[in-house]
Coordinates of C-alpha atoms and ligand atoms in Angstrom, one line a residue:
M1 CA -5.9 -28.2 -32.2
S2 CA -5.5 -27.3 -28.5
W3 CA -8.8 -26.4 -26.9
W4 CA -7.5 -23.1 -25.5
K5 CA -6.7 -21.6 -29.0
D6 CA -10.3 -20.9 -29.6
T7 CA -11.6 -20.2 -26.2
V8 CA -13.0 -17.0 -24.6
I9 CA -11.9 -16.5 -21.0
Y10 CA -13.8 -14.8 -18.2
E11 CA -11.7 -13.6 -15.2
I12 CA -13.2 -13.8 -11.8
Y13 CA -11.9 -12.1 -8.6
P14 CA -13.8 -14.4 -6.2
E15 CA -14.1 -12.1 -3.2
S16 CA -16.2 -9.7 -5.3
F17 CA -18.2 -11.9 -7.7
Y18 CA -21.1 -13.2 -5.7
D19 CA -21.6 -13.9 -2.0
A20 CA -23.8 -16.9 -1.6
N21 CA -23.4 -17.5 2.2
G22 CA -24.1 -14.0 3.4
D23 CA -20.8 -13.2 5.0
G24 CA -20.0 -10.2 2.8
V25 CA -17.3 -12.1 0.8
G26 CA -17.8 -13.7 -2.6
D27 CA -17.3 -17.5 -2.7
L28 CA -17.2 -20.7 -4.8
V29 CA -20.9 -21.4 -4.2
G30 CA -21.6 -17.9 -5.5
I31 CA -19.7 -18.6 -8.7
R32 CA -21.7 -21.8 -9.2
A33 CA -24.9 -20.0 -8.5
K34 CA -24.2 -17.5 -11.2
L35 CA -22.8 -20.0 -13.7
P36 CA -26.0 -19.9 -15.8
E37 CA -25.3 -16.2 -16.4
L38 CA -21.9 -17.0 -17.7
V39 CA -23.2 -19.9 -19.8
R40 CA -25.7 -17.4 -21.4
L41 CA -22.9 -14.9 -22.0
G42 CA -21.1 -17.6 -23.9
V43 CA -17.7 -17.6 -22.2
E44 CA -16.0 -21.0 -22.2
T45 CA -13.2 -20.8 -19.7
L46 CA -13.1 -19.3 -16.2
W47 CA -9.9 -17.9 -14.8
I48 CA -10.3 -17.6 -11.0
C49 CA -7.9 -15.4 -9.0
P50 CA -6.2 -17.2 -6.1
I51 CA -8.5 -19.2 -3.9
F52 CA -5.7 -20.7 -1.7
S53 CA -5.3 -20.2 2.0
S54 CA -4.0 -16.8 2.6
P55 CA -4.0 -14.0 5.2
M56 CA -5.3 -11.8 2.3
K57 CA -3.0 -9.0 2.6
D58 CA -2.6 -8.9 -1.2
G59 CA -5.9 -10.2 -2.5
G60 CA -4.8 -13.8 -2.2
Y61 CA -1.5 -13.3 -4.0
D62 CA 0.1 -14.1 -0.6
V63 CA -0.5 -17.9 -0.2
S64 CA 0.0 -19.6 3.2
D65 CA -1.0 -23.1 2.0
Y66 CA -1.2 -24.1 -1.7
F67 CA -3.1 -27.3 -0.8
G68 CA -5.8 -25.5 1.1
I69 CA -8.8 -23.3 0.0
R70 CA -9.4 -20.1 1.9
E71 CA -12.3 -20.6 4.3
S72 CA -14.0 -17.4 3.2
V73 CA -14.1 -18.7 -0.4
G74 CA -15.2 -22.2 0.3
T75 CA -14.4 -25.9 0.8
F76 CA -13.0 -28.7 -1.3
E77 CA -16.5 -30.1 -1.6
E78 CA -17.7 -26.9 -3.1
F79 CA -14.7 -26.7 -5.4
D80 CA -15.3 -30.2 -6.7
A81 CA -19.0 -29.4 -7.2
L82 CA -18.0 -26.3 -9.3
V83 CA -15.5 -28.4 -11.3
A84 CA -18.2 -31.0 -12.0
E85 CA -20.7 -28.4 -13.1
L86 CA -18.2 -26.7 -15.4
K87 CA -17.4 -30.1 -17.0
E88 CA -21.1 -30.6 -17.5
Q89 CA -21.3 -27.3 -19.3
N90 CA -18.2 -28.1 -21.4
M91 CA -16.4 -25.3 -19.7
R92 CA -12.8 -25.1 -18.5
L93 CA -11.1 -23.9 -15.4
I94 CA -7.9 -22.0 -14.9
L95 CA -6.5 -21.2 -11.5
D96 CA -4.4 -18.1 -10.9
I97 CA -1.4 -19.1 -8.7
P98 CA 1.4 -17.0 -7.4
I99 CA 4.5 -19.2 -7.2
N100 CA 7.3 -16.6 -7.3
H101 CA 6.6 -15.9 -3.6
T102 CA 4.5 -17.1 -0.7
S103 CA 3.0 -15.4 2.3
D104 CA 5.4 -15.0 5.3
S105 CA 2.8 -17.1 7.2
H106 CA 3.4 -20.1 4.9
H107 CA 4.9 -22.9 7.0
W108 CA 7.9 -23.1 4.7
F109 CA 8.8 -19.5 5.6
Q110 CA 7.9 -20.1 9.3
Q111 CA 10.5 -22.9 9.2
S112 CA 13.0 -21.1 7.0
K113 CA 13.4 -18.1 9.2
V114 CA 14.1 -20.2 12.4
S115 CA 17.8 -20.9 11.8
E116 CA 20.4 -21.3 9.1
A117 CA 20.3 -25.0 9.7
N118 CA 16.6 -25.5 9.1
P119 CA 15.8 -27.8 6.2
Y120 CA 13.6 -25.1 4.7
R121 CA 16.2 -22.4 4.9
D122 CA 17.0 -22.6 1.2
Y123 CA 13.4 -22.4 0.2
Y124 CA 13.9 -18.6 0.3
I125 CA 16.7 -16.3 -0.6
W126 CA 18.7 -15.3 2.4
R127 CA 21.9 -13.2 2.4
A128 CA 24.1 -11.5 4.9
G129 CA 23.8 -7.8 5.1
K130 CA 26.6 -5.4 4.3
G131 CA 27.4 -3.9 7.7
E132 CA 24.3 -2.1 8.7
F133 CA 22.9 -2.3 5.2
P134 CA 20.9 -4.8 3.2
P135 CA 22.8 -7.3 0.9
N136 CA 22.2 -5.0 -2.1
N137 CA 20.5 -1.8 -3.1
W138 CA 17.4 -3.2 -4.7
I139 CA 14.3 -1.0 -4.3
S140 CA 10.8 -2.5 -4.9
S141 CA 9.3 -0.9 -8.0
K142 CA 5.9 -2.2 -6.8
V143 CA 5.6 -1.2 -3.2
G144 CA 8.7 1.0 -2.6
G145 CA 11.4 0.5 0.0
S146 CA 14.2 -2.0 0.1
C147 CA 13.6 -5.5 -1.3
W148 CA 15.2 -7.0 1.8
A149 CA 14.0 -7.5 5.3
Q150 CA 15.2 -9.2 8.5
T151 CA 13.4 -11.4 11.0
E152 CA 14.0 -11.6 14.7
E153 CA 15.6 -15.0 14.6
T154 CA 18.8 -14.5 12.6
E155 CA 20.9 -11.7 11.3
A156 CA 20.4 -12.5 7.6
Y157 CA 18.1 -10.7 5.2
Y158 CA 15.5 -12.4 3.0
L159 CA 14.5 -11.1 -0.5
H160 CA 11.0 -9.8 -1.3
L161 CA 10.3 -8.2 -4.6
Y162 CA 6.8 -7.3 -3.3
S163 CA 5.8 -6.5 0.3
D164 CA 8.0 -7.8 3.1
W165 CA 5.3 -10.3 4.0
Q166 CA 5.7 -11.8 0.5
P167 CA 9.1 -13.5 0.6
D168 CA 10.5 -14.7 -2.8
L169 CA 11.0 -18.4 -3.2
N170 CA 14.4 -19.7 -4.2
W171 CA 13.9 -21.4 -7.5
E172 CA 17.6 -22.3 -7.7
N173 CA 16.7 -24.9 -5.0
P174 CA 15.6 -28.1 -6.7
A175 CA 13.3 -28.9 -3.7
V176 CA 11.3 -25.7 -4.4
R177 CA 11.0 -26.7 -8.0
S178 CA 9.7 -30.1 -7.2
A179 CA 7.4 -28.8 -4.5
M180 CA 5.8 -26.4 -7.0
A181 CA 5.3 -29.2 -9.6
Q182 CA 3.5 -31.2 -6.8
V183 CA 1.3 -28.2 -6.1
L184 CA 0.2 -27.8 -9.7
Q185 CA -0.3 -31.6 -10.1
F186 CA -2.5 -31.7 -7.0
W187 CA -4.9 -29.2 -8.7
I188 CA -4.7 -30.8 -12.1
D189 CA -5.7 -34.1 -10.4
R190 CA -8.6 -32.2 -8.9
G191 CA -9.9 -31.3 -12.4
V192 CA -8.2 -28.0 -13.2
D193 CA -7.4 -27.4 -17.0
G194 CA -4.6 -24.8 -16.6
F195 CA -3.0 -22.1 -14.6
R196 CA -2.3 -18.4 -14.8
L197 CA 1.2 -18.3 -13.4
D198 CA 1.5 -15.0 -11.5
V199 CA 4.7 -13.0 -12.1
I200 CA 6.4 -16.2 -13.4
N201 CA 8.9 -14.1 -15.3
K202 CA 10.5 -13.2 -12.0
I203 CA 11.5 -16.6 -10.7
G204 CA 15.0 -16.5 -12.2
K205 CA 17.3 -14.1 -10.5
E206 CA 20.8 -13.0 -11.6
P207 CA 23.3 -15.2 -9.6
G208 CA 25.2 -13.1 -7.1
L209 CA 22.3 -10.6 -6.9
P210 CA 24.4 -7.6 -8.0
D211 CA 23.6 -4.0 -7.0
A212 CA 21.5 -2.0 -9.4
N213 CA 23.1 0.9 -11.2
V214 CA 22.8 4.2 -9.5
D215 CA 21.3 7.3 -11.2
P216 CA 24.2 9.8 -11.4
E217 CA 21.8 12.7 -11.1
T218 CA 19.9 11.7 -8.0
G219 CA 22.3 9.2 -6.4
E220 CA 19.4 6.8 -6.1
P221 CA 19.5 3.3 -7.5
F222 CA 17.5 2.5 -10.6
F223 CA 14.8 -0.2 -10.3
P224 CA 16.5 -3.6 -10.2
E225 CA 14.2 -5.3 -12.7
P226 CA 17.0 -6.1 -15.2
Y227 CA 18.3 -8.6 -12.6
F228 CA 15.2 -10.6 -12.3
Q229 CA 12.6 -9.7 -14.9
N230 CA 12.6 -12.1 -17.8
H231 CA 15.9 -13.4 -16.7
P232 CA 17.2 -16.3 -18.9
L233 CA 17.2 -18.6 -15.9
S234 CA 13.4 -18.5 -15.7
H235 CA 13.0 -20.4 -19.0
G236 CA 14.8 -23.5 -17.7
Y237 CA 12.7 -23.5 -14.5
I238 CA 9.4 -23.2 -16.4
Q239 CA 10.4 -25.9 -18.9
E240 CA 11.2 -28.2 -16.0
L241 CA 7.9 -27.4 -14.3
R242 CA 6.0 -28.1 -17.5
S243 CA 7.8 -31.4 -18.2
R244 CA 6.8 -32.7 -14.8
L245 CA 3.0 -32.0 -15.2
K246 CA 0.8 -34.9 -16.1
G247 CA -2.5 -34.2 -17.8
E248 CA -4.2 -33.6 -21.1
E249 CA -3.4 -30.2 -22.7
I250 CA -2.8 -28.3 -19.5
F251 CA -2.9 -24.7 -20.5
L252 CA -0.1 -22.5 -19.0
I253 CA -0.4 -18.8 -19.2
G254 CA 2.4 -16.7 -17.8
Q255 CA 2.2 -13.2 -16.5
T256 CA 5.2 -11.7 -18.1
Q257 CA 5.4 -8.0 -17.6
G258 CA 8.0 -6.2 -19.7
V259 CA 8.6 -8.9 -22.3
S260 CA 10.1 -8.1 -25.6
E261 CA 8.8 -10.0 -28.7
L262 CA 11.9 -12.2 -28.6
E263 CA 11.3 -13.1 -24.9
A264 CA 7.7 -13.8 -25.6
Y265 CA 8.8 -16.2 -28.2
Q266 CA 11.2 -17.8 -25.8
Y267 CA 8.3 -18.3 -23.3
A268 CA 5.5 -19.3 -25.5
A269 CA 6.6 -20.6 -28.9
P270 CA 5.3 -24.2 -29.1
V271 CA 8.8 -25.6 -29.9
R272 CA 10.0 -24.3 -26.5
K273 CA 7.6 -26.5 -24.5
E274 CA 7.3 -23.8 -21.9
L275 CA 4.2 -21.6 -21.6
D276 CA 1.3 -21.7 -24.0
S277 CA 0.4 -18.1 -23.8
F278 CA 1.5 -14.9 -22.0
L279 CA 0.2 -11.7 -20.7
Q280 CA 2.1 -8.5 -21.7
F281 CA 1.1 -5.1 -20.4
E282 CA 2.5 -2.6 -22.9
A283 CA -0.9 -1.6 -24.1
T284 CA -2.8 -1.8 -20.8
D285 CA -0.1 0.2 -19.0
F286 CA -0.6 3.0 -21.5
R287 CA -2.5 5.9 -19.8
K288 CA -3.9 9.1 -20.9
T289 CA -1.8 12.1 -19.8
E290 CA -3.1 15.3 -18.3
G291 CA -4.8 17.4 -20.9
Q292 CA -4.2 14.8 -23.7
S293 CA -7.0 14.6 -26.4
Q294 CA -8.8 11.3 -26.7
E295 CA -7.6 11.1 -30.3
A296 CA -3.9 11.4 -29.2
F297 CA -4.4 8.8 -26.4
I298 CA -6.1 6.3 -28.7
E299 CA -3.4 6.8 -31.4
G300 CA -0.7 6.0 -28.7
W301 CA -2.6 3.0 -27.5
K302 CA -3.2 1.7 -31.0
E303 CA 0.4 1.7 -31.7
K304 CA 1.1 -0.6 -28.8
L305 CA -1.9 -2.8 -29.5
F306 CA -0.9 -3.2 -33.1
R307 CA 2.7 -4.0 -32.3
W308 CA 1.5 -7.1 -30.3
Q309 CA -1.0 -8.0 -33.0
R310 CA 1.8 -8.4 -35.5
I311 CA 3.9 -10.9 -33.6
D312 CA 5.0 -14.2 -35.0
E313 CA 2.2 -16.4 -36.2
C314 CA 3.1 -19.3 -33.9
L315 CA 2.5 -17.2 -30.8
S316 CA -0.9 -17.1 -29.0
A317 CA -0.9 -14.0 -26.8
M318 CA -3.7 -13.2 -24.4
I319 CA -5.7 -10.2 -25.4
F320 CA -7.3 -8.2 -22.6
F321 CA -8.2 -4.7 -21.6
G322 CA -9.1 -5.1 -17.9
S323 CA -8.0 -7.3 -15.0
H324 CA -8.0 -7.4 -11.2
D325 CA -5.0 -5.0 -11.3
L326 CA -6.3 -2.5 -13.8
S327 CA -8.8 0.3 -14.3
R328 CA -12.2 -0.6 -15.6
T329 CA -12.0 -0.9 -19.3
V330 CA -14.7 1.7 -20.2
S331 CA -13.2 4.2 -17.7
H332 CA -9.7 3.7 -19.1
Y333 CA -10.3 3.7 -22.9
G334 CA -13.9 4.9 -23.3
E335 CA -16.1 7.5 -21.7
D336 CA -18.0 6.2 -18.7
V337 CA -20.7 8.8 -18.2
T338 CA -22.4 10.1 -21.4
Y339 CA -21.2 7.4 -23.7
R340 CA -20.8 4.5 -21.2
R341 CA -23.0 2.2 -23.2
E342 CA -21.7 3.1 -26.6
S343 CA -18.0 3.0 -25.6
S344 CA -18.4 -0.2 -23.7
K345 CA -19.8 -1.9 -26.8
A346 CA -17.2 -0.4 -29.0
L347 CA -14.5 -1.9 -26.8
A348 CA -16.3 -5.2 -26.7
L349 CA -16.3 -5.2 -30.5
L350 CA -12.6 -4.4 -30.5
L351 CA -11.6 -6.9 -27.9
L352 CA -13.4 -9.8 -29.5
S353 CA -12.2 -9.1 -33.0
L354 CA -8.5 -8.8 -32.3
R355 CA -6.0 -11.6 -32.6
G356 CA -5.2 -13.6 -29.4
I357 CA -7.0 -15.4 -26.7
P358 CA -9.6 -12.9 -25.3
V359 CA -10.1 -12.3 -21.6
I360 CA -13.2 -10.5 -20.3
Y361 CA -12.7 -9.2 -16.8
M362 CA -15.9 -9.7 -14.7
G363 CA -18.2 -6.7 -14.9
E364 CA -16.8 -5.5 -18.2
E365 CA -19.8 -7.2 -19.9
I366 CA -22.2 -4.8 -18.2
G367 CA -19.9 -1.8 -18.6
M368 CA -19.0 -1.3 -14.9
T369 CA -16.9 1.8 -14.3
N370 CA -14.2 2.8 -11.9
A371 CA -15.4 3.0 -8.3
R372 CA -14.3 6.6 -7.5
Y373 CA -15.0 6.5 -3.8
R374 CA -15.1 10.0 -2.3
D375 CA -13.0 9.0 0.7
F376 CA -9.6 7.3 1.1
S377 CA -10.9 5.2 4.0
K378 CA -13.2 3.3 1.6
Y379 CA -10.2 1.9 -0.3
Q380 CA -8.7 -1.5 0.8
D381 CA -6.1 -2.2 -1.8
I382 CA -2.6 -2.5 -0.2
R383 CA -1.0 -0.4 -3.0
T384 CA -3.7 2.4 -2.6
R385 CA -3.2 2.4 1.1
L386 CA 0.6 2.7 0.7
T387 CA 0.1 5.6 -1.7
Y388 CA -2.0 7.4 0.9
Q389 CA 0.5 6.7 3.6
R390 CA 3.5 7.9 1.6
R391 CA 2.1 10.8 -0.3
V392 CA -0.7 12.2 1.9
L393 CA 0.3 11.3 5.5
E394 CA 4.1 11.4 5.1
G395 CA 4.5 13.6 2.0
G396 CA 1.9 16.2 2.8
E397 CA 0.4 16.2 -0.8
P398 CA -3.2 17.5 -0.9
E399 CA -5.5 14.6 -0.3
E400 CA -8.0 15.7 -2.9
E401 CA -5.3 15.6 -5.6
V402 CA -4.0 12.2 -4.7
L403 CA -7.5 10.9 -4.5
R404 CA -8.2 12.0 -8.1
E405 CA -5.2 10.0 -9.3
I406 CA -6.4 7.0 -7.2
W407 CA -9.8 7.2 -8.9
E408 CA -8.1 6.2 -12.1
T409 CA -5.4 3.8 -10.8
S410 CA -6.5 2.0 -7.7
R411 CA -6.8 -1.8 -8.1
D412 CA -10.1 -1.5 -6.1
N413 CA -11.6 -0.1 -9.3
A414 CA -11.6 -3.7 -10.5
R415 CA -12.1 -5.3 -7.2
Y416 CA -15.3 -3.8 -5.9
P417 CA -18.4 -6.1 -5.9
I418 CA -20.3 -7.0 -9.1
H419 CA -23.5 -5.1 -9.4
W420 CA -26.2 -7.8 -9.8
N421 CA -29.2 -5.6 -9.3
A422 CA -30.4 -2.2 -7.9
G423 CA -31.2 -3.6 -4.5
N424 CA -29.2 -3.6 -1.2
N425 CA -25.5 -3.9 -1.6
A426 CA -26.1 -4.1 -5.4
G427 CA -27.4 -7.6 -5.0
F428 CA -23.9 -8.9 -4.3
S429 CA -24.5 -9.8 -0.7
E430 CA -27.0 -9.7 2.1
V431 CA -24.5 -7.8 4.3
K432 CA -22.3 -4.8 3.6
P433 CA -19.2 -5.9 1.7
R434 CA -15.7 -4.6 2.6
L435 CA -15.7 -2.6 -0.7
S436 CA -18.8 -0.6 -1.5
P437 CA -20.5 -0.8 -4.8
A438 CA -20.0 2.2 -7.1
S439 CA -22.5 5.0 -6.8
N440 CA -24.0 4.2 -10.3
Y441 CA -25.2 0.7 -9.3
R442 CA -28.8 1.5 -9.7
Q443 CA -28.3 2.2 -13.4
V444 CA -25.4 -0.2 -14.1
N445 CA -26.3 -3.7 -13.0
V446 CA -26.8 -7.2 -14.5
E447 CA -30.5 -7.2 -14.0
S448 CA -31.2 -4.0 -15.9
E449 CA -28.7 -5.0 -18.6
R450 CA -30.5 -8.3 -19.0
R451 CA -33.8 -6.6 -19.5
E452 CA -32.7 -4.3 -22.2
E453 CA -32.5 -5.2 -25.9
D454 CA -29.6 -2.9 -26.8
S455 CA -27.6 -3.3 -23.6
V456 CA -23.9 -3.8 -23.2
L457 CA -24.5 -7.3 -22.0
T458 CA -26.6 -8.3 -25.0
F459 CA -23.8 -6.9 -27.2
Y460 CA -21.1 -8.9 -25.5
R461 CA -23.2 -12.0 -26.0
K462 CA -23.6 -11.3 -29.7
M463 CA -19.9 -10.6 -30.1
I464 CA -18.8 -13.8 -28.3
N465 CA -21.2 -15.8 -30.4
L466 CA -19.9 -14.1 -33.5
R467 CA -16.3 -14.9 -32.6
R468 CA -17.3 -18.5 -32.0
S469 CA -18.9 -18.8 -35.5
E470 CA -16.3 -16.8 -37.4
M471 CA -13.0 -18.6 -37.8
V472 CA -11.6 -15.4 -39.3
L473 CA -12.0 -13.6 -36.0
R474 CA -10.2 -16.4 -34.1
R475 CA -7.5 -17.4 -36.4
G476 CA -7.3 -14.8 -39.2
T477 CA -4.2 -12.9 -40.0
F478 CA -4.0 -9.3 -38.9
H479 CA -3.3 -6.3 -41.1
P480 CA -3.5 -2.7 -39.8
L481 CA -5.5 -0.2 -41.9
K482 CA -5.1 3.6 -42.1
S483 CA -7.8 5.6 -40.4
E484 CA -8.6 9.0 -38.9
P485 CA -7.0 9.7 -35.5
G486 CA -9.0 8.1 -32.7
V487 CA -10.3 5.3 -35.0
I488 CA -8.9 1.8 -34.8
S489 CA -9.1 -0.1 -38.1
F490 CA -7.7 -3.3 -39.3
E491 CA -8.4 -6.3 -41.5
R492 CA -8.5 -10.0 -40.6
V493 CA -8.2 -12.7 -43.3
W494 CA -8.8 -16.4 -43.1
E495 CA -8.8 -18.3 -46.4
S496 CA -11.3 -16.5 -48.6
R497 CA -13.0 -14.7 -45.7
R498 CA -11.9 -11.0 -45.3
V499 CA -13.4 -8.8 -42.6
V500 CA -12.6 -5.2 -41.8
V501 CA -13.0 -3.8 -38.3
E502 CA -13.5 -0.1 -37.6
V503 CA -13.9 1.4 -34.2
N504 CA -14.3 5.1 -33.4
L505 CA -13.0 5.5 -29.8
T506 CA -13.8 9.2 -29.6
H507 CA -17.0 11.2 -29.1
T508 CA -16.5 13.0 -32.4
P509 CA -17.9 11.5 -35.6
K510 CA -15.2 10.2 -37.9
K511 CA -14.9 9.3 -41.6
S512 CA -15.2 5.7 -42.3
G513 CA -12.5 4.2 -44.6
L514 CA -15.0 2.0 -46.4
T515 CA -16.9 2.4 -49.6
G516 CA -20.3 1.2 -48.7
S517 CA -20.2 -1.9 -50.9
E518 CA -19.4 -4.1 -47.9
K519 CA -21.8 -6.3 -46.0
S520 CA -22.2 -5.8 -42.3
L521 CA -21.4 -8.6 -39.9
I522 CA -22.1 -6.6 -36.7
T523 CA -22.3 -3.0 -35.6
T524 CA -22.7 -1.2 -32.3
H525 CA -25.2 1.2 -33.7
S526 CA -28.0 -0.5 -35.6
N527 CA -28.4 0.2 -39.3
S528 CA -25.6 2.7 -39.4
W529 CA -23.1 0.7 -41.4
M530 CA -24.0 2.2 -44.7
Q531 CA -23.2 5.7 -43.4
P532 CA -19.9 7.3 -44.5
T533 CA -19.3 8.5 -41.0
L534 CA -18.8 6.5 -37.8
A535 CA -20.8 8.0 -34.9
A536 CA -19.3 8.7 -31.5
Y537 CA -18.0 5.4 -30.2
E538 CA -19.3 3.4 -33.1
G539 CA -17.8 0.1 -34.1
R540 CA -18.4 -2.0 -37.2
I541 CA -17.3 -5.3 -38.6
L542 CA -17.8 -5.6 -42.3
V543 CA -17.2 -8.4 -44.8
I544 CA -15.5 -7.5 -48.0
Ligands
GLC601 C1 0.6 -9.9 -9.9 C2 -0.8 -9.9 -9.6 C3 -1.1 -8.9 -8.5 C4 -0.2 -9.2 -7.3 C5 1.2 -9.4 -7.7 C6 2.0 -10.0 -6.6 O1 1.0 -8.7 -10.5 O2 -1.6 -9.7 -10.7 O3 -2.4 -8.8 -8.2 O4 -0.3 -8.2 -6.3 O5 1.4 -10.2 -8.8 O6 1.7 -11.3 -6.5

């Protein structure tokens, strides 16, 4: 059985994890220094966001050299030391790597843009414009504006699905495909166990790059995703990549936004020899609407969650609530002031009892909340800055209103430094980091969570341990159960073991669907499992 089927993953955004050398930026030595914390937590695999050389305009998802480590993050020596220590702890390492695009400062692009005759020209996607206009009408759904840009050197345009300094690589070119296989092999040879392949579902583009349809009402083009998102061509490219990799059980996870179940099967069914697992975002992209009750929100979320729990048995999906791109879990799905602790635990219980390969995003284990800075100038995320530029500066929308939205959606919610203690800079660094800690760092931090018996951190530890000892939680089949609105309830079955999970994700007590004759496996509220009602944000796992 492949090692990754039973693992619990912990995602680290290295800039903000722990700064060991006092320059205000988290680093590899910092990860190593805090490894004992992670060992105690019980996670078995680290997923580290991009560590490669990068101008850092998009958090490292803009690589300028795949064979280099960013100076602010560390050196190869430090990387090797981290790998060695992970091996000693029997832990695994997955690197996050964006290979759909590079930074425009990558030497391939620097060469490519020089002339049409340059040997690197076809590493990227260049097309002639249509008169004064770009080659087609594609608008970036991620950063706005045309997906095409020109350089000074030649007339042609290059394609960029993200910012114009993130040119898309041309996967039609066999040289690009073999260069990328070499990149992955380089890191495998250095001891890496797998990769999270960033937006890998966008590497195949519809030949001819046709115009997107135009909305007859507004005259504006629709987003062009149908021409490159989960395009059939991507499968061949990924299969080829996989077949070139040499190494034992290299774990490949694809970031595959917008997949259908059939497409997920095409990417990740073992017979396809493509990816091993995939990240889909249908549930995490689901947001509470203005004025919506928590009950209605949870019902909507549950429907999406459950849909992806019921997928074909042969598929191993990733299960996650937070990431470096998303809101903090407790702020998104729970209640992060009065019931911060309770709802964080309820969500831990849910995450670690669902089907799939669970990912805990750093800080989730202590119930860190959204940052909610009072001022736009404190935000660094490129997408937040663009929103400010377009909507406030250019669009004239009230700053206060846009800021409130940003409080819930900015990627900086996930990217601000981990609160290690109640000291200066929340114990993250000796100097002031680029992103400030959240204002609640004196109450919400690792040190205080470690001290307290009934903390969120202690609960995460217990849940991870339980998942490790209970095959039924890792491999059991999934069956949804009926419950009151706002309660998530389901059954997992493995051989003769049957467990029922019930989680109340509202602040109103709810009726439990159980009879009282069950045995408790774990609960968020001690000794409450015999009660016929679930308290606010109470979760239980019971054995039938
Ligand atoms: C993915 C990453 C995100 C990045 C984008 C472009 O969505 O998760 O952080 O900005 O790809 O590489």
